[in-house]
Amino acid sequence: MYQEIDLDKIDINAEPPAEEPARQYYFMAKCREWVKDFEQQNGRLPKSCVTTFGCQMNARDSEKLAGILRQMGYVDEPDEEKADFVIFNTCTVRENANLRVYGRLGQLNRFKKKHPHKMIALCGCMMQEPQVVEKLQKSYRFVDLIFGTHNIYKFAELFVQCKESDRMVVDIIDTADKIVEELPNERKYSFKSGVNIMFGCNNFCSYCIVPYVRGRERSRNPQDIIREIEGLVKDGVVEVMLLGQNVNSYGHTLDTPMSFAGLLRKVEQIEGLERIRFMTSHPKDLSDELIAVMAESKKICRHLHLPVQSGSTRILEKMNRRYTKEQYLELTKRLRNAIPDISLTTDIIVGFPGETEEDFLETMDIIEKVRYDSAFTFQYSKRSGTPAAAMENQVEADVVKDRFDRLLARVQEISAEVCGRFKGGVKDVLVESVNDHDHALMTGRMDNNLLVHFPGEEALIGKIVSVKLEECKGFYYMGARVLNE
Ligand code: 5AD
Ligand code: SF4
């Protein structure tokens, strides 16, 4: 857990320390000096905006960036136009994600023309692609700073470099050299938090760019993870989401190897922590030990996100997923035998190269058999550098779109039926916010991730309360609080 460090005691006229994280605190202190000057000249503190694209890993990285900016003296500004410093934490998992970043950059450029002192930075997965950085250097000269996924811990240092230079600063490294602990972060929610347990991915699913942009799998030491969660709990957090591209292979690369189930057992013992979630699970690595730990646990949510990607064994093989349709179905059976009320969610890709109508019907069949609580459906997106991008028989766009529409329609029908199964029951709900539309209502989340709206007061935010589920509206419930004796 990050310790409060008094930045004002750091001697910024001395040489920067070589070791981390002390080096980064030195640069944060240095930025403070610059912030003080800004305040004197402008009569206000500088404002920063961190915009996240993509997954929960990126969301967590953004909290780290926001924490560093806060230490440097910046105040948070949600409006990109008004912020003095804007950073996009990018995603590149599908082409659409990249296109959105370029579109939004165009808009930032217009803001910068009006306010030339504005600083623009880009980081995250997209920056690990050399052709992206080339394009930015050529056609997006107004960007001030570019860095990647492996050196996010160096943000304060790069920021100083950028301030001291009048040219675009680019710092991309190909492989992660270290995991730096004990850096600040600014959580989006006071009562729940993501916690990285590992970085990178070794699976090389043939469509996926993640192993190339996030590097090889590295697990954090269990002591560091536990210490971080204990600190979060002291700070009021009741729910953690353990994050990794493939949490089921956690710990294999540690000096003293440890299983993910073993880690969960330790996390379960943390007093004051009430809920544990994790994401994402690869079906090929999901052990019986993990199923047993989930079944016994009082804290692990009865929810598993188990990406299937396709229902066709032939396509799964080409995807390099290393399980068959039958093995996947057998796994869901074992899960449901051990944890009967478990909610299963998934990711599905439609239109992988060579996918025939027959293969697609296997996907339609697996969703009938598993009956997911919800499924994220994606049209296959060609990512250059991945094996699938070079495969023959790329499926025509109109065929992909037609299959996608058919799949989505059925996924939604099933989801509405499955989500309705809790009607009339009472569930524990973590209260998250005042309802956006009706301020007399509170919005909370059940352990299976479904939302519930119920009459209540703001003081309940961050608490777990019992709610009777009165009406299912498809993907959420309306309910009423049940007061326990
Ligand atoms: N095209 C479409 N979807 C993809 N995903 C990953 N790579 C691609 C791609 N090239 C999906 C997978 C993964 C989710 C995070 O994104 O379903 O589980
Ligand atoms: Fe990509 Fe497969 Fe790794 Fe998930 S497990 S990040 S889909 S390569």
XYZ file of C-alpha atoms and ligand atoms in Angstrom:
511
model
C 0.000 0.000 0.000
C 1.172 3.477 -0.818
C 2.525 5.321 2.184
C 1.916 9.004 2.602
C 5.302 10.527 1.691
C 6.046 14.145 2.472
C 7.074 15.454 -0.927
C 7.963 18.855 0.460
C 10.866 17.277 2.389
C 12.500 15.973 -0.794
C 15.543 17.942 -1.933
C 14.822 18.618 -5.575
C 18.165 20.308 -6.102
C 19.984 17.054 -5.398
C 20.458 14.402 -8.094
C 17.383 12.194 -8.607
C 17.628 8.876 -6.713
C 18.305 5.806 -8.866
C 15.924 3.456 -7.077
C 12.128 3.252 -7.477
C 9.708 4.456 -6.283
C 11.891 7.139 -4.572
C 12.914 8.422 -7.999
C 9.309 9.075 -8.975
C 8.542 10.865 -5.698
C 11.507 13.126 -6.423
C 9.974 14.043 -9.798
C 6.534 14.548 -8.256
C 8.160 16.988 -5.818
C 9.826 18.721 -8.739
C 6.463 19.118 -10.471
C 5.080 20.719 -7.328
C 7.518 23.564 -7.743
C 6.291 24.097 -11.247
C 2.659 23.931 -10.045
C 3.411 26.627 -7.456
C 4.658 28.924 -10.237
C 1.558 28.190 -12.277
C -0.655 29.077 -9.311
C 1.167 32.379 -8.789
C 0.840 33.337 -12.417
C -2.762 32.220 -12.940
C -4.351 32.562 -9.515
C -5.513 28.952 -9.603
C -4.131 25.417 -9.571
C -3.621 23.616 -12.911
C -6.342 21.151 -13.886
C -5.945 17.647 -15.278
C -8.235 15.196 -17.005
C -7.503 11.472 -17.348
C -9.634 9.785 -20.015
C -9.762 5.990 -20.075
C -10.491 3.772 -23.050
C -10.877 0.016 -22.731
C -10.809 -2.480 -19.907
C -10.645 -2.523 -16.120
C -6.855 -2.825 -16.241
C -6.717 0.509 -18.001
C -9.210 1.975 -15.537
C -6.885 0.933 -12.716
C -3.844 2.376 -14.511
C -5.756 5.634 -14.892
C -6.301 5.748 -11.136
C -2.522 5.542 -10.761
C -2.016 8.420 -13.202
C -4.663 10.459 -11.394
C -2.957 9.727 -8.059
C 0.401 10.945 -9.382
C -1.196 14.090 -10.835
C -2.845 14.789 -7.508
C 0.521 14.463 -5.734
C 2.027 16.852 -8.256
C -0.596 19.421 -7.263
C -3.070 19.157 -10.123
C -6.808 19.249 -9.456
C -9.217 16.955 -11.223
C -11.233 18.407 -14.146
C -13.651 16.065 -15.945
C -14.024 18.392 -18.941
C -11.226 17.857 -21.481
C -11.741 21.331 -22.899
C -11.140 23.056 -19.571
C -8.194 20.921 -18.411
C -4.606 22.208 -18.668
C -3.332 18.653 -18.987
C -5.225 15.867 -20.760
C -4.056 12.298 -20.932
C -5.713 9.524 -22.966
C -5.088 6.049 -21.622
C -5.714 4.109 -24.812
C -6.913 0.643 -25.820
C -6.156 -1.246 -29.004
C -7.973 -4.529 -28.567
C -10.272 -3.781 -31.515
C -9.850 -1.331 -34.358
C -12.824 0.744 -33.197
C -10.952 1.609 -30.017
C -8.096 3.096 -32.089
C -10.447 5.036 -34.336
C -12.127 6.587 -31.331
C -8.779 7.816 -30.014
C -7.881 9.478 -33.325
C -11.320 11.115 -33.461
C -11.024 12.462 -29.944
C -7.475 13.695 -30.624
C -8.789 15.854 -33.464
C -11.155 17.475 -31.009
C -8.334 18.036 -28.478
C -6.289 19.746 -31.166
C -9.087 22.267 -31.675
C -9.102 22.982 -27.922
C -5.321 23.324 -27.931
C -5.441 25.865 -30.734
C -7.584 28.033 -28.454
C -5.420 27.343 -25.379
C -1.856 26.740 -26.588
C -0.492 26.059 -23.090
C -2.612 22.907 -22.898
C -0.533 19.709 -22.608
C -1.662 16.493 -24.266
C -0.314 13.045 -23.382
C -1.084 9.562 -24.679
C -0.321 6.258 -23.011
C -1.639 2.702 -22.837
C -1.872 -0.266 -25.179
C -2.183 1.581 -28.479
C 1.179 3.271 -27.896
C 2.944 -0.111 -27.850
C 2.261 -0.426 -31.578
C 5.147 1.116 -33.568
C 2.957 2.093 -36.527
C 0.679 4.080 -34.198
C 3.571 6.054 -32.728
C 4.919 6.701 -36.230
C 1.556 8.052 -37.326
C 1.320 10.285 -34.251
C 4.825 11.641 -34.786
C 3.999 12.441 -38.373
C 0.457 13.749 -38.287
C -0.336 14.616 -34.654
C 2.563 16.895 -33.787
C 0.514 18.728 -31.163
C 0.793 15.762 -28.789
C 3.372 16.524 -26.069
C 4.047 13.169 -24.437
C 3.737 9.520 -25.439
C 4.535 6.509 -23.283
C 3.446 2.885 -23.145
C 2.140 0.210 -20.810
C 5.475 -0.852 -19.303
C 6.640 2.510 -18.018
C 3.467 4.007 -16.606
C 5.216 4.114 -13.214
C 7.628 6.670 -14.745
C 4.868 9.153 -15.497
C 6.141 11.869 -13.113
C 9.654 11.667 -14.562
C 8.363 11.812 -18.137
C 6.122 14.719 -17.251
C 9.145 16.696 -16.022
C 11.085 15.750 -19.149
C 8.198 17.003 -21.226
C 8.000 20.294 -19.331
C 11.701 20.840 -19.898
C 11.572 20.040 -23.601
C 9.906 21.883 -26.450
C 9.542 18.708 -28.514
C 7.294 15.699 -28.332
C 8.663 13.289 -25.694
C 8.295 9.622 -26.646
C 9.257 6.842 -24.249
C 8.202 3.337 -25.239
C 9.908 0.190 -24.002
C 9.306 -3.273 -25.445
C 9.338 -5.347 -22.309
C 8.489 -4.698 -18.713
C 11.646 -4.359 -16.657
C 10.022 -4.292 -13.238
C 6.863 -4.005 -11.159
C 7.099 -0.815 -9.119
C 5.110 -0.930 -5.875
C 4.073 1.857 -3.514
C 3.070 4.546 -5.961
C 0.117 6.803 -5.224
C -3.304 6.289 -6.773
C -6.592 8.096 -6.692
C -9.587 5.738 -6.535
C -12.739 6.466 -8.465
C -14.926 4.902 -5.750
C -14.292 5.127 -2.024
C -15.803 1.710 -1.270
C -14.561 -0.541 -4.061
C -11.325 -0.878 -5.927
C -9.539 -2.863 -8.576
C -6.282 -4.511 -7.496
C -3.761 -5.722 -10.070
C -2.531 -9.184 -9.221
C -0.652 -9.759 -12.461
C 0.289 -8.039 -15.674
C 0.589 -9.265 -19.253
C -0.525 -12.468 -20.897
C 1.214 -15.593 -22.210
C -1.678 -17.171 -24.037
C -1.380 -15.754 -27.522
C -4.960 -16.355 -28.598
C -4.484 -15.907 -32.331
C -6.812 -12.879 -32.699
C -5.554 -10.968 -29.680
C -3.051 -8.145 -29.525
C -2.818 -8.040 -25.728
C 0.275 -10.283 -25.370
C 2.134 -7.971 -27.772
C 1.189 -4.713 -26.072
C 1.090 -5.826 -22.437
C 4.022 -8.220 -22.569
C 4.700 -11.509 -20.806
C 2.836 -12.594 -17.734
C 4.198 -11.261 -14.430
C 2.551 -11.854 -11.061
C 2.819 -9.530 -8.111
C 4.060 -11.003 -4.849
C 1.184 -12.153 -2.633
C 2.539 -10.081 0.306
C 2.340 -6.900 -1.796
C -1.213 -7.716 -2.904
C -2.394 -8.478 0.631
C -0.717 -5.342 1.995
C -2.414 -3.237 -0.664
C -5.851 -4.729 0.083
C -5.397 -4.314 3.843
C -4.582 -0.655 3.229
C -7.641 -0.260 1.008
C -9.889 -1.828 3.649
C -8.508 0.552 6.275
C -9.462 3.294 3.864
C -13.110 2.160 3.651
C -13.025 -0.288 0.735
C -15.375 -3.274 1.157
C -15.117 -4.835 -2.308
C -12.037 -5.616 -4.400
C -11.782 -6.775 -7.984
C -8.593 -8.784 -8.509
C -7.364 -7.948 -11.987
C -5.323 -9.887 -14.517
C -5.643 -10.965 -18.161
C -5.746 -14.551 -16.995
C -6.070 -14.701 -13.217
C -6.218 -18.499 -13.256
C -2.545 -18.703 -14.062
C -1.625 -16.323 -11.214
C 1.561 -17.149 -9.352
C 3.119 -19.647 -11.765
C 6.089 -17.369 -12.425
C 6.751 -16.342 -8.811
C 9.980 -17.431 -7.097
C 7.774 -19.336 -4.667
C 4.915 -20.389 -6.943
C 1.391 -20.056 -5.647
C -2.001 -20.814 -7.181
C -4.769 -18.287 -7.712
C -6.963 -20.351 -5.376
C -4.212 -20.051 -2.743
C -4.147 -16.288 -3.159
C -7.946 -16.129 -2.829
C -7.767 -18.060 0.448
C -5.396 -15.418 1.814
C -7.508 -12.509 0.558
C -10.602 -14.082 2.117
C -8.965 -13.798 5.549
C -8.615 -10.037 5.405
C -10.858 -8.689 8.102
C -13.293 -5.989 7.061
C -13.192 -6.980 3.403
C -16.670 -8.108 2.398
C -16.650 -8.930 -1.281
C -14.091 -10.363 -3.655
C -14.416 -10.348 -7.429
C -11.884 -11.270 -10.068
C -11.398 -11.000 -13.791
C -10.626 -12.532 -16.286
C -10.652 -16.324 -16.126
C -9.358 -18.438 -18.970
C -11.383 -21.684 -19.136
C -8.303 -23.804 -19.863
C -6.704 -22.875 -16.516
C -9.728 -22.928 -14.231
C -8.904 -25.502 -11.556
C -11.096 -27.671 -9.349
C -9.261 -26.088 -6.426
C -10.601 -22.694 -7.511
C -14.145 -24.041 -7.824
C -13.868 -25.483 -4.310
C -12.555 -22.194 -2.882
C -15.392 -20.290 -4.532
C -17.989 -22.745 -3.233
C -16.698 -22.512 0.359
C -16.091 -18.782 0.390
C -18.275 -16.289 2.213
C -16.784 -13.340 0.340
C -16.168 -14.381 -3.256
C -19.052 -13.202 -5.431
C -21.150 -15.886 -7.084
C -20.173 -14.624 -10.497
C -17.669 -15.821 -13.035
C -16.704 -14.107 -16.261
C -15.621 -17.023 -18.434
C -14.932 -15.929 -22.021
C -15.898 -18.683 -24.457
C -15.095 -16.708 -27.673
C -16.720 -19.332 -29.941
C -18.878 -22.452 -29.667
C -17.112 -24.212 -32.519
C -14.270 -26.540 -31.536
C -12.756 -26.065 -34.987
C -12.643 -22.276 -34.564
C -11.501 -22.533 -30.944
C -8.518 -24.486 -32.178
C -7.687 -21.818 -34.756
C -8.081 -19.229 -32.021
C -5.498 -21.160 -29.972
C -7.865 -21.270 -27.005
C -6.838 -24.799 -26.028
C -10.265 -26.174 -25.030
C -13.102 -27.752 -26.975
C -16.790 -26.891 -26.896
C -17.397 -30.072 -24.873
C -14.657 -29.263 -22.336
C -16.096 -25.782 -21.856
C -19.605 -27.157 -21.332
C -18.288 -29.741 -18.914
C -16.545 -26.975 -16.954
C -19.744 -24.939 -16.649
C -21.497 -28.091 -15.392
C -18.862 -28.614 -12.693
C -19.204 -24.962 -11.689
C -22.966 -25.161 -11.441
C -22.859 -28.431 -9.494
C -20.563 -26.836 -6.926
C -22.180 -23.375 -6.895
C -25.792 -23.781 -8.083
C -26.767 -20.094 -8.183
C -23.567 -18.917 -9.930
C -23.948 -16.239 -12.604
C -21.926 -16.854 -15.717
C -20.977 -14.133 -18.174
C -18.834 -14.348 -21.269
C -17.166 -12.758 -24.304
C -17.945 -13.980 -27.813
C -16.268 -13.102 -31.116
C -18.258 -13.429 -34.328
C -16.644 -13.658 -37.750
C -13.222 -15.056 -36.885
C -11.383 -15.938 -40.144
C -12.798 -19.073 -41.710
C -15.943 -19.101 -39.539
C -18.685 -20.852 -41.516
C -22.428 -20.699 -40.902
C -22.065 -24.121 -39.313
C -19.398 -22.853 -36.892
C -21.578 -19.886 -36.075
C -24.521 -22.183 -35.298
C -22.272 -23.962 -32.780
C -21.878 -20.597 -31.045
C -25.653 -20.107 -31.116
C -25.944 -23.580 -29.612
C -23.486 -23.002 -26.768
C -25.354 -19.909 -25.594
C -28.564 -22.012 -25.470
C -26.774 -24.618 -23.398
C -24.968 -22.329 -20.957
C -27.638 -19.613 -20.707
C -25.360 -16.745 -19.697
C -26.499 -13.951 -17.417
C -24.923 -11.660 -19.956
C -22.492 -11.823 -22.843
C -20.279 -9.229 -24.469
C -20.425 -9.852 -28.199
C -17.780 -8.564 -30.603
C -17.303 -8.544 -34.337
C -13.882 -9.935 -35.140
C -11.409 -7.112 -35.687
C -8.194 -7.717 -37.594
C -5.185 -6.685 -35.482
C -1.997 -6.459 -37.450
C 0.815 -8.585 -36.113
C -1.495 -11.293 -34.738
C -1.565 -14.732 -36.424
C -5.282 -14.408 -37.264
C -4.678 -11.259 -39.291
C -2.630 -13.308 -41.757
C -5.214 -16.099 -42.035
C -7.064 -16.695 -45.267
C -10.855 -16.635 -45.531
C -11.492 -13.423 -43.631
C -15.288 -13.307 -43.358
C -17.173 -10.665 -45.385
C -18.311 -7.679 -43.322
C -22.019 -8.095 -44.159
C -21.937 -11.768 -43.127
C -20.264 -10.846 -39.838
C -22.832 -8.134 -39.206
C -25.739 -10.497 -39.909
C -24.360 -13.150 -37.525
C -23.597 -10.530 -34.918
C -27.194 -9.231 -34.992
C -28.635 -12.737 -34.698
C -26.328 -13.589 -31.801
C -26.963 -10.358 -29.944
C -30.749 -10.702 -30.225
C -30.678 -14.211 -28.745
C -28.109 -13.336 -26.071
C -30.356 -10.520 -24.894
C -33.483 -12.688 -24.809
C -31.737 -15.358 -22.757
C -30.180 -12.766 -20.511
C -33.580 -11.214 -19.704
C -34.966 -14.662 -18.821
C -31.953 -15.677 -16.743
C -31.698 -12.388 -14.864
C -35.358 -12.681 -13.886
C -34.693 -15.806 -11.846
C -34.018 -13.880 -8.624
C -37.444 -12.167 -8.585
C -39.062 -12.210 -5.152
C -35.796 -13.092 -3.420
C -33.713 -11.028 -1.040
C -30.118 -10.218 -2.000
C -27.205 -8.387 -0.461
C -26.555 -5.220 -2.395
C -23.532 -2.930 -2.268
C -24.969 0.575 -2.549
C -22.992 2.544 -5.121
C -24.750 5.821 -5.933
C -27.854 7.947 -5.984
C -29.980 6.917 -8.983
C -29.227 9.109 -12.001
C -32.872 9.652 -12.934
C -34.744 9.551 -9.644
C -32.923 10.993 -6.654
C -35.203 9.247 -4.176
C -33.723 5.964 -5.342
C -30.338 4.420 -4.625
C -28.483 2.167 -7.041
C -26.583 -0.861 -5.844
C -24.997 -4.004 -7.186
C -25.803 -7.591 -6.300
C -22.951 -10.079 -6.066
C -23.756 -11.310 -9.582
C -23.123 -7.766 -10.841
C -26.802 -6.952 -11.579
C -27.997 -3.484 -10.646
C -30.889 -2.860 -8.261
C -32.683 0.441 -7.704
C -34.543 0.958 -4.431
C -35.780 3.808 -2.223
C -33.068 4.842 0.204
C -30.814 7.615 1.361
C -27.354 8.736 0.300
C -25.805 7.724 3.625
C -26.094 4.109 2.460
C -23.428 4.546 -0.223
C -20.607 2.068 0.366
C -22.718 -0.147 2.629
C -24.042 -3.628 1.944
C -27.781 -3.842 2.613
C -30.495 -6.478 2.061
C -32.904 -5.676 -0.746
C -36.050 -7.535 -1.808
C -36.072 -7.914 -5.587
C -39.590 -6.939 -6.542
C -39.534 -6.383 -10.274
C -37.103 -7.452 -12.962
C -36.739 -4.967 -15.817
C -34.600 -7.178 -18.024
C -31.104 -6.205 -16.992
C -31.816 -4.605 -13.639
C -34.209 -4.868 -10.721
C -36.459 -2.526 -8.785
C -36.524 -3.440 -5.110
C -37.187 -2.437 -1.535
C -34.833 -2.476 1.390
C -35.347 -5.202 3.991
C -34.253 -4.176 7.454
C -32.453 -6.963 9.278
C -33.249 -7.378 12.972
N -11.540 -8.847 -32.389
C -12.692 -8.884 -31.700
N -12.742 -9.083 -30.391
C -11.581 -9.249 -29.713
N -11.321 -9.475 -28.412
C -9.993 -9.556 -28.261
N -9.378 -9.399 -29.442
C -10.336 -9.221 -30.370
C -10.347 -9.019 -31.774
N -9.215 -8.988 -32.478
C -12.369 -9.637 -27.415
C -12.307 -11.013 -26.750
C -11.787 -10.716 -25.378
C -12.346 -9.319 -25.143
C -11.690 -8.561 -24.067
O -12.174 -8.679 -26.386
O -13.612 -11.519 -26.706
O -12.239 -11.628 -24.422
Fe -5.961 -11.978 -25.278
Fe -6.277 -14.611 -24.944
Fe -4.573 -13.241 -23.334
Fe -7.225 -12.868 -23.100
S -6.125 -14.801 -22.708
S -5.639 -11.270 -23.157
S -7.947 -13.083 -25.212
S -4.374 -13.568 -25.534
